[in-house]
PDB file of C-alpha atoms in Angstrom:
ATOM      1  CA  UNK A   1      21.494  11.640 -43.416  1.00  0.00           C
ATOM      2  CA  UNK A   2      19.359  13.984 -45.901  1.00  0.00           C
ATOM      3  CA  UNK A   3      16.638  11.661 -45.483  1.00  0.00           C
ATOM      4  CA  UNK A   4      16.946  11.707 -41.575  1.00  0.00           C
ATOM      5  CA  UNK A   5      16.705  15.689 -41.441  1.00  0.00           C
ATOM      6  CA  UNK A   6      14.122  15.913 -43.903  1.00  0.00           C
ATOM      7  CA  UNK A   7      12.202  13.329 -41.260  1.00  0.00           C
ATOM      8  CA  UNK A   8      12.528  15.788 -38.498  1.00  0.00           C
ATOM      9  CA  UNK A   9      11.374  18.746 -40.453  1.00  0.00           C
ATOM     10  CA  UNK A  10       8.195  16.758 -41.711  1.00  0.00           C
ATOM     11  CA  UNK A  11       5.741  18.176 -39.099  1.00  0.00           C
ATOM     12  CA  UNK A  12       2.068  17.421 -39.251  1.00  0.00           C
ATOM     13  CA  UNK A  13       0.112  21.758 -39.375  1.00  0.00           C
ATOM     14  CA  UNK A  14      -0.382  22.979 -35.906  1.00  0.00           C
ATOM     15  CA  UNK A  15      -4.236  23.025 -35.205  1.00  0.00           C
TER      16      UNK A  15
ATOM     17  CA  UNK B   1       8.472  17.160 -80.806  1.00  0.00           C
ATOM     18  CA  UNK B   2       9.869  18.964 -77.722  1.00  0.00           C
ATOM     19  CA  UNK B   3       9.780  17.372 -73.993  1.00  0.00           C
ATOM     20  CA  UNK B   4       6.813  19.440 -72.009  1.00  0.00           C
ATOM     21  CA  UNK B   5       6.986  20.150 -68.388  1.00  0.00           C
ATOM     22  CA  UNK B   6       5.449  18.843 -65.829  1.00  0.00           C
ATOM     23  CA  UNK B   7       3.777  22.587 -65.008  1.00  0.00           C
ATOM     24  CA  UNK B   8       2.906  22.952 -68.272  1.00  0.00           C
ATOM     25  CA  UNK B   9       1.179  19.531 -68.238  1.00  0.00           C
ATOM     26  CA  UNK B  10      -0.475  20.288 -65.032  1.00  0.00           C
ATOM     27  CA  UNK B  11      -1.671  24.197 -66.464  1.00  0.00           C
ATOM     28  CA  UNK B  12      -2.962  21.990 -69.583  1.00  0.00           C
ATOM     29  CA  UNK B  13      -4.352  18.821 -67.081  1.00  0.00           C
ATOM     30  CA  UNK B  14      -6.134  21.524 -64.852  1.00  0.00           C
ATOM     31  CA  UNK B  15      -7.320  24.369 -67.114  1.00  0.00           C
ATOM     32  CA  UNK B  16     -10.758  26.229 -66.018  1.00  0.00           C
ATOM     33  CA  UNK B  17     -11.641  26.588 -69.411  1.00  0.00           C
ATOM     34  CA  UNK B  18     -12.014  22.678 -69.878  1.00  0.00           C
ATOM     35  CA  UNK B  19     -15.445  21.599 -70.705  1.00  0.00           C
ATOM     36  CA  UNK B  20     -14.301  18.381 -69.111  1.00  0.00           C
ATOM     37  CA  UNK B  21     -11.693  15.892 -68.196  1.00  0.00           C
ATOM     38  CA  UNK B  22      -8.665  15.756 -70.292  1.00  0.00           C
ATOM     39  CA  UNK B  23      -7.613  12.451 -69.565  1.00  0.00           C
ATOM     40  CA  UNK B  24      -4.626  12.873 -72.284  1.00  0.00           C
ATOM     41  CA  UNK B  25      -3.436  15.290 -70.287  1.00  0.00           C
ATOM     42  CA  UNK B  26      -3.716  13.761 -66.473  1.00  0.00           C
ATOM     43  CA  UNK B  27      -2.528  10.444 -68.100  1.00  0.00           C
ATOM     44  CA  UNK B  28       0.749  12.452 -69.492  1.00  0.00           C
ATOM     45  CA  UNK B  29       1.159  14.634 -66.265  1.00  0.00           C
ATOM     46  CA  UNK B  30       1.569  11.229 -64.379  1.00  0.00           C
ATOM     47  CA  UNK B  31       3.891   9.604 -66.772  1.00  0.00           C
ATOM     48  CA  UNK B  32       5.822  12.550 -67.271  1.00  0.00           C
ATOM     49  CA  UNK B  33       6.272  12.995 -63.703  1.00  0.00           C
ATOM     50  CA  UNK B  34       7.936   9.249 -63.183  1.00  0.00           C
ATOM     51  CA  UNK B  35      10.248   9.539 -65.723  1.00  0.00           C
ATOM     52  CA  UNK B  36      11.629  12.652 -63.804  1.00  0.00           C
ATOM     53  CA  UNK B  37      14.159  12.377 -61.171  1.00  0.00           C
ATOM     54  CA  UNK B  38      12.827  14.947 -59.282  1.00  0.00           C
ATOM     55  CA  UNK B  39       9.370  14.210 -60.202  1.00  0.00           C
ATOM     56  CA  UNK B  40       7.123  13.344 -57.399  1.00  0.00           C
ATOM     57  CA  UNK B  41       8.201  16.361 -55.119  1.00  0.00           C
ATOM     58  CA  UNK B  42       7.695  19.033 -57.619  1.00  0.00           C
ATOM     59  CA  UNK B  43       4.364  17.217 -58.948  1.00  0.00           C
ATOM     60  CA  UNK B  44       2.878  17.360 -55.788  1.00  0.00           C
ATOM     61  CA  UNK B  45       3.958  21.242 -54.691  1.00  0.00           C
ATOM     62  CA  UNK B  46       2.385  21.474 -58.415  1.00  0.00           C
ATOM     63  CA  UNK B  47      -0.805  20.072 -57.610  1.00  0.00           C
ATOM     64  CA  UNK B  48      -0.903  21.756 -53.892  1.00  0.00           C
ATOM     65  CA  UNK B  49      -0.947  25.195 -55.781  1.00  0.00           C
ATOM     66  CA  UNK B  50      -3.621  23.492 -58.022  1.00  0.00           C
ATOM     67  CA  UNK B  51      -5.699  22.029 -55.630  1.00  0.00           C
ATOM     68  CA  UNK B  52      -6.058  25.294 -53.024  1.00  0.00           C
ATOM     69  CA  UNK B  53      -7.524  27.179 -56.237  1.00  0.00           C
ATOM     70  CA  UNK B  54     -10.295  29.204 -55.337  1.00  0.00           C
ATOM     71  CA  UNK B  55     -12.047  27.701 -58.367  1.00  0.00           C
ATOM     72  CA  UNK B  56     -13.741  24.753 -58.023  1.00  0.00           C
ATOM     73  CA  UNK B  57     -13.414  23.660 -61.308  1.00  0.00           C
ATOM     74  CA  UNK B  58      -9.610  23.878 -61.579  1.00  0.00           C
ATOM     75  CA  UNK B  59      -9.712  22.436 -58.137  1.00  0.00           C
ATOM     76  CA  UNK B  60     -11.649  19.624 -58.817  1.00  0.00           C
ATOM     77  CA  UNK B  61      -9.723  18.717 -61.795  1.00  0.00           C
ATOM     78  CA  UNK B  62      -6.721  18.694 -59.524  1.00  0.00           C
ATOM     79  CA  UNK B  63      -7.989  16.535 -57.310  1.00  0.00           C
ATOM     80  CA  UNK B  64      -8.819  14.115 -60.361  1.00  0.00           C
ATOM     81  CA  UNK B  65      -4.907  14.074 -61.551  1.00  0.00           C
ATOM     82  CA  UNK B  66      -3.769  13.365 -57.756  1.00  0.00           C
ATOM     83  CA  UNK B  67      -6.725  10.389 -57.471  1.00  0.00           C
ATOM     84  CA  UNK B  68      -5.474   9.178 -60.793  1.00  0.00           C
ATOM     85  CA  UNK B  69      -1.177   9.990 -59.955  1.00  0.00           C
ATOM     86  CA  UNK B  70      -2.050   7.848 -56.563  1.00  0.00           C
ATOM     87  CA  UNK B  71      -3.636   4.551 -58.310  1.00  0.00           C
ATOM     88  CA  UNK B  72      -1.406   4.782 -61.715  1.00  0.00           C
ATOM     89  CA  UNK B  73       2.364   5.968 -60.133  1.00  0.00           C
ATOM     90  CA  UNK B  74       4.649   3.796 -57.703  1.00  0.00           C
ATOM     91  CA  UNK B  75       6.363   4.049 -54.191  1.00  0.00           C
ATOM     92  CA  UNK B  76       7.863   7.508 -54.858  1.00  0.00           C
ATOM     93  CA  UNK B  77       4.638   9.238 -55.772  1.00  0.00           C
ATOM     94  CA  UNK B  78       2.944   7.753 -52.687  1.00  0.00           C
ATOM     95  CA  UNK B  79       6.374   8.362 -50.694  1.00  0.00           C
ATOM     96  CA  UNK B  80       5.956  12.324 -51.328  1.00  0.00           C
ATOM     97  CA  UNK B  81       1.947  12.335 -51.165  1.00  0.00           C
ATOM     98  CA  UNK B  82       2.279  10.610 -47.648  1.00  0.00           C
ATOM     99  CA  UNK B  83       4.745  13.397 -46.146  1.00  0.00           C
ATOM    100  CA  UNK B  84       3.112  16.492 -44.115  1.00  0.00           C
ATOM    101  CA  UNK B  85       4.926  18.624 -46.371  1.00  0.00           C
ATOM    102  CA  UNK B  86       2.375  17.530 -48.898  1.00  0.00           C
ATOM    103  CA  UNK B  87      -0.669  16.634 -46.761  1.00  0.00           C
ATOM    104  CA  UNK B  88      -0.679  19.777 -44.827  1.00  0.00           C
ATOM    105  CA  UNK B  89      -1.651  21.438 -48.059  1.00  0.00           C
ATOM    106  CA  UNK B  90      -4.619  19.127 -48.269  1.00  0.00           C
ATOM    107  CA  UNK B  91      -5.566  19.745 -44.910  1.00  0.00           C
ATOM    108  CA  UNK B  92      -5.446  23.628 -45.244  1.00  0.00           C
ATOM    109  CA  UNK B  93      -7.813  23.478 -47.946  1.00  0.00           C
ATOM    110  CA  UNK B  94     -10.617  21.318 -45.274  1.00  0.00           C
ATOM    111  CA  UNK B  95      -9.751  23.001 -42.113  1.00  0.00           C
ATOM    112  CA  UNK B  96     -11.791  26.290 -41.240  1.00  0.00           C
ATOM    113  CA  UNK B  97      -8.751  27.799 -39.815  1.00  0.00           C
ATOM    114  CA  UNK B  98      -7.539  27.993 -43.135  1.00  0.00           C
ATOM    115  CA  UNK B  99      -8.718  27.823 -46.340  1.00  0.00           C
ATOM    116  CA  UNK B 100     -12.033  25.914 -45.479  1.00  0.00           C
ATOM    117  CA  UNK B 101     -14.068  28.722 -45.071  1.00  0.00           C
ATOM    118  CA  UNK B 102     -13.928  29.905 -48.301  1.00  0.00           C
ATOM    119  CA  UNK B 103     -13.064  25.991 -50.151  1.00  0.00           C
ATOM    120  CA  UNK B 104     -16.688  24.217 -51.708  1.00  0.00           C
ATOM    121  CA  UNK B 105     -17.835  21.704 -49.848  1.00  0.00           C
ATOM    122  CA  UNK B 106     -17.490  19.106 -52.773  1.00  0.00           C
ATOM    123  CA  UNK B 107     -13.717  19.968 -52.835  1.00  0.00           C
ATOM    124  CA  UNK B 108     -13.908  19.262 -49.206  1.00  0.00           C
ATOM    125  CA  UNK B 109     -15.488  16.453 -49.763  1.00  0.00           C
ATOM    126  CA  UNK B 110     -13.005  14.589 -52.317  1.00  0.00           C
ATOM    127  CA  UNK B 111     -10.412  15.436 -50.436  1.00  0.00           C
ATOM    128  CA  UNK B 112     -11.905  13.892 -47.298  1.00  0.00           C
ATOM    129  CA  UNK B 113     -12.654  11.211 -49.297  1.00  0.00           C
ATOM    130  CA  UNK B 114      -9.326  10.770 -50.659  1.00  0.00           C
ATOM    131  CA  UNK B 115      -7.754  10.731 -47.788  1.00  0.00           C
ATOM    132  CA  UNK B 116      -9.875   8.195 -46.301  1.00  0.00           C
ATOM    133  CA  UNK B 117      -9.406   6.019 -49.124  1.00  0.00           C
ATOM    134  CA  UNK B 118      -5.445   5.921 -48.977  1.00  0.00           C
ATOM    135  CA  UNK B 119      -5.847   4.970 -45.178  1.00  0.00           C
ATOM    136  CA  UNK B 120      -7.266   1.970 -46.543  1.00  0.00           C
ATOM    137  CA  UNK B 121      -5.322   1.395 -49.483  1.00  0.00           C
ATOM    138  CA  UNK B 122      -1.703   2.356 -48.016  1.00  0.00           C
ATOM    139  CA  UNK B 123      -1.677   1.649 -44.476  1.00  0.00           C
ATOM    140  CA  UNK B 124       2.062   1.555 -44.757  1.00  0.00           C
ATOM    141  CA  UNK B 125       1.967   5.433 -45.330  1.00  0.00           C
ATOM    142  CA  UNK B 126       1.680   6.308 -41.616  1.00  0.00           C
ATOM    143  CA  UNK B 127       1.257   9.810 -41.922  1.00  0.00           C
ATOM    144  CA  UNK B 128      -1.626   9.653 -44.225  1.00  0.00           C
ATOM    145  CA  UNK B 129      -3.406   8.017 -41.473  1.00  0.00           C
ATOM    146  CA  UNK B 130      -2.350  10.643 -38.623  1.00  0.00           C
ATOM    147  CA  UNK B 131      -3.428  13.454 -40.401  1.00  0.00           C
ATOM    148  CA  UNK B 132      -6.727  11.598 -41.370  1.00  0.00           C
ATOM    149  CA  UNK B 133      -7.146  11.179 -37.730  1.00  0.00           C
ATOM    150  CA  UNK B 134      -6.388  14.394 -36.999  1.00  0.00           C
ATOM    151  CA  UNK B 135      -9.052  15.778 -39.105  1.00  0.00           C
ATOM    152  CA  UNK B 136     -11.177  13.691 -36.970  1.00  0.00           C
ATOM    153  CA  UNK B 137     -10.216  14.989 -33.696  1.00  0.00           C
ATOM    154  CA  UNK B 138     -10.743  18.199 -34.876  1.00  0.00           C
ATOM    155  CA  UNK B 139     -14.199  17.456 -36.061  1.00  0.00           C
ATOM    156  CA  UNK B 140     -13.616  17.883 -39.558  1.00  0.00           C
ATOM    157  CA  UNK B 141     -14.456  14.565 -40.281  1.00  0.00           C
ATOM    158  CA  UNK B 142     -17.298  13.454 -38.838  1.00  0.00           C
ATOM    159  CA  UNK B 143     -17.906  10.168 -40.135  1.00  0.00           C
ATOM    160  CA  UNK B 144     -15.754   8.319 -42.628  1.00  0.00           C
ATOM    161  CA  UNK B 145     -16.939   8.915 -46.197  1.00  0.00           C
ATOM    162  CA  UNK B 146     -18.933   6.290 -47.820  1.00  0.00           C
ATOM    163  CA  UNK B 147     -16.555   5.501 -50.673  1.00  0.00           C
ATOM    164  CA  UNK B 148     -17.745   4.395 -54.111  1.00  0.00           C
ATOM    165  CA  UNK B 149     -18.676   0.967 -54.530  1.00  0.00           C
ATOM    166  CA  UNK B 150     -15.755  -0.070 -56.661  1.00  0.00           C
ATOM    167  CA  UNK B 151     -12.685  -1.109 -55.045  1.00  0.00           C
ATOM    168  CA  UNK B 152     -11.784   2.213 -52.459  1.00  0.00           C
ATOM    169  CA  UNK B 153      -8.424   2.892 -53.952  1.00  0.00           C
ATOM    170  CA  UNK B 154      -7.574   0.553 -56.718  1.00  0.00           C
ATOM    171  CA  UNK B 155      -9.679   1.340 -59.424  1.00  0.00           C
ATOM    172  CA  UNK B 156      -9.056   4.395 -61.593  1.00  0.00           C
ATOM    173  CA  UNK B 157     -11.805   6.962 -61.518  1.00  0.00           C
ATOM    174  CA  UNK B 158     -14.798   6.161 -63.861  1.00  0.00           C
ATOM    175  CA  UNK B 159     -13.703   7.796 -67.599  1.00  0.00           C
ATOM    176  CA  UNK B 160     -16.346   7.992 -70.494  1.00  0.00           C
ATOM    177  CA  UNK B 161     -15.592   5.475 -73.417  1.00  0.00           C
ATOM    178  CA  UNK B 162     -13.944   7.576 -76.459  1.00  0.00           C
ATOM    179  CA  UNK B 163     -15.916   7.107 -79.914  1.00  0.00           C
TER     180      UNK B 163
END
């Protein structure tokens, strides 16, 4: 599950 | 003799005041940081600090301990380098709506060509590739890197004999 949220949270920077 | 840490490694790995590569230290930094269980994520927010130094020196030699951590360190190294946690960091330093005003060009540079060369060498690390091609859309790269002519990623970096 940790590894699942940590997914979502892994965004790529706005440019 | 007493365990060092990892940041100390890196400070001693990175230092400005170098008159060149200390390989003893980049090859300990990356040894050091896979015996640790919580190695790879705090090695690379060490390096991020590292590599967005506003000297090139210390930023270059950076650069040299992640090139050499990526070719001499396993899955979990590559695992945490190919997260946007960690390549957003790289890509602040390149893009001008960041750092990349103010970064050298030849830190731009590696890192472009860094980047390029893990696309190649670790297509399984998607992101790597996204935020390569990212850098493209935004015109940051303009056309790939020519890569040295030994193998792109597999070979360590070129060290001087010792003796």
């Amino acid at each position: 599950l940790g590894e699942e949220s940590e997914e979502r949270d892994d965004h790529l920077l706005p440019m | 003799m007493e365990p060092e840490s990892l940041e100390s490694r890196i400070n001693r790995a990175t230092n400005p005041l170098n008159k060149e590569l200390d390989w003893d230290s980049i090859d300990a930094f990356c040894e050091q940081l896979n015996k640790e269980l919580e190695g790879p994520p705090l090695a690379t927010r060490l390096l991020a600090h590292k590599i967005q130094s506003p000297q090139e020196w210390e930023a270059t030699q950076a650069l040299t301990v992640l090139e050499t951590c990526m070719k001499n360190c396993g899955k979990r190294f590559h695992d945490e380098v190919g997260k946007f946690r960690f390549l957003n960091e790289l890509i602040k330093v390149v893009s001008p709506k960041y750092l990349g005003t103010r970064t050298p060009d030849k830190v731009k540079d590696k890192i472009l060509e860094l980047l390029y060369s893990w696309t190649l060498g670790l297509p399984q690390e998607v992101k790597i590739a996204e935020a390569y091609q990212m850098l493209k859309k935004q015109g940051i790269v303009k056309i790939d890197p020519k890569l040295p002519d030994d193998s792109p990623f597999l070979a360590p970096p070129t060290r001087p004999k010792n003796g």
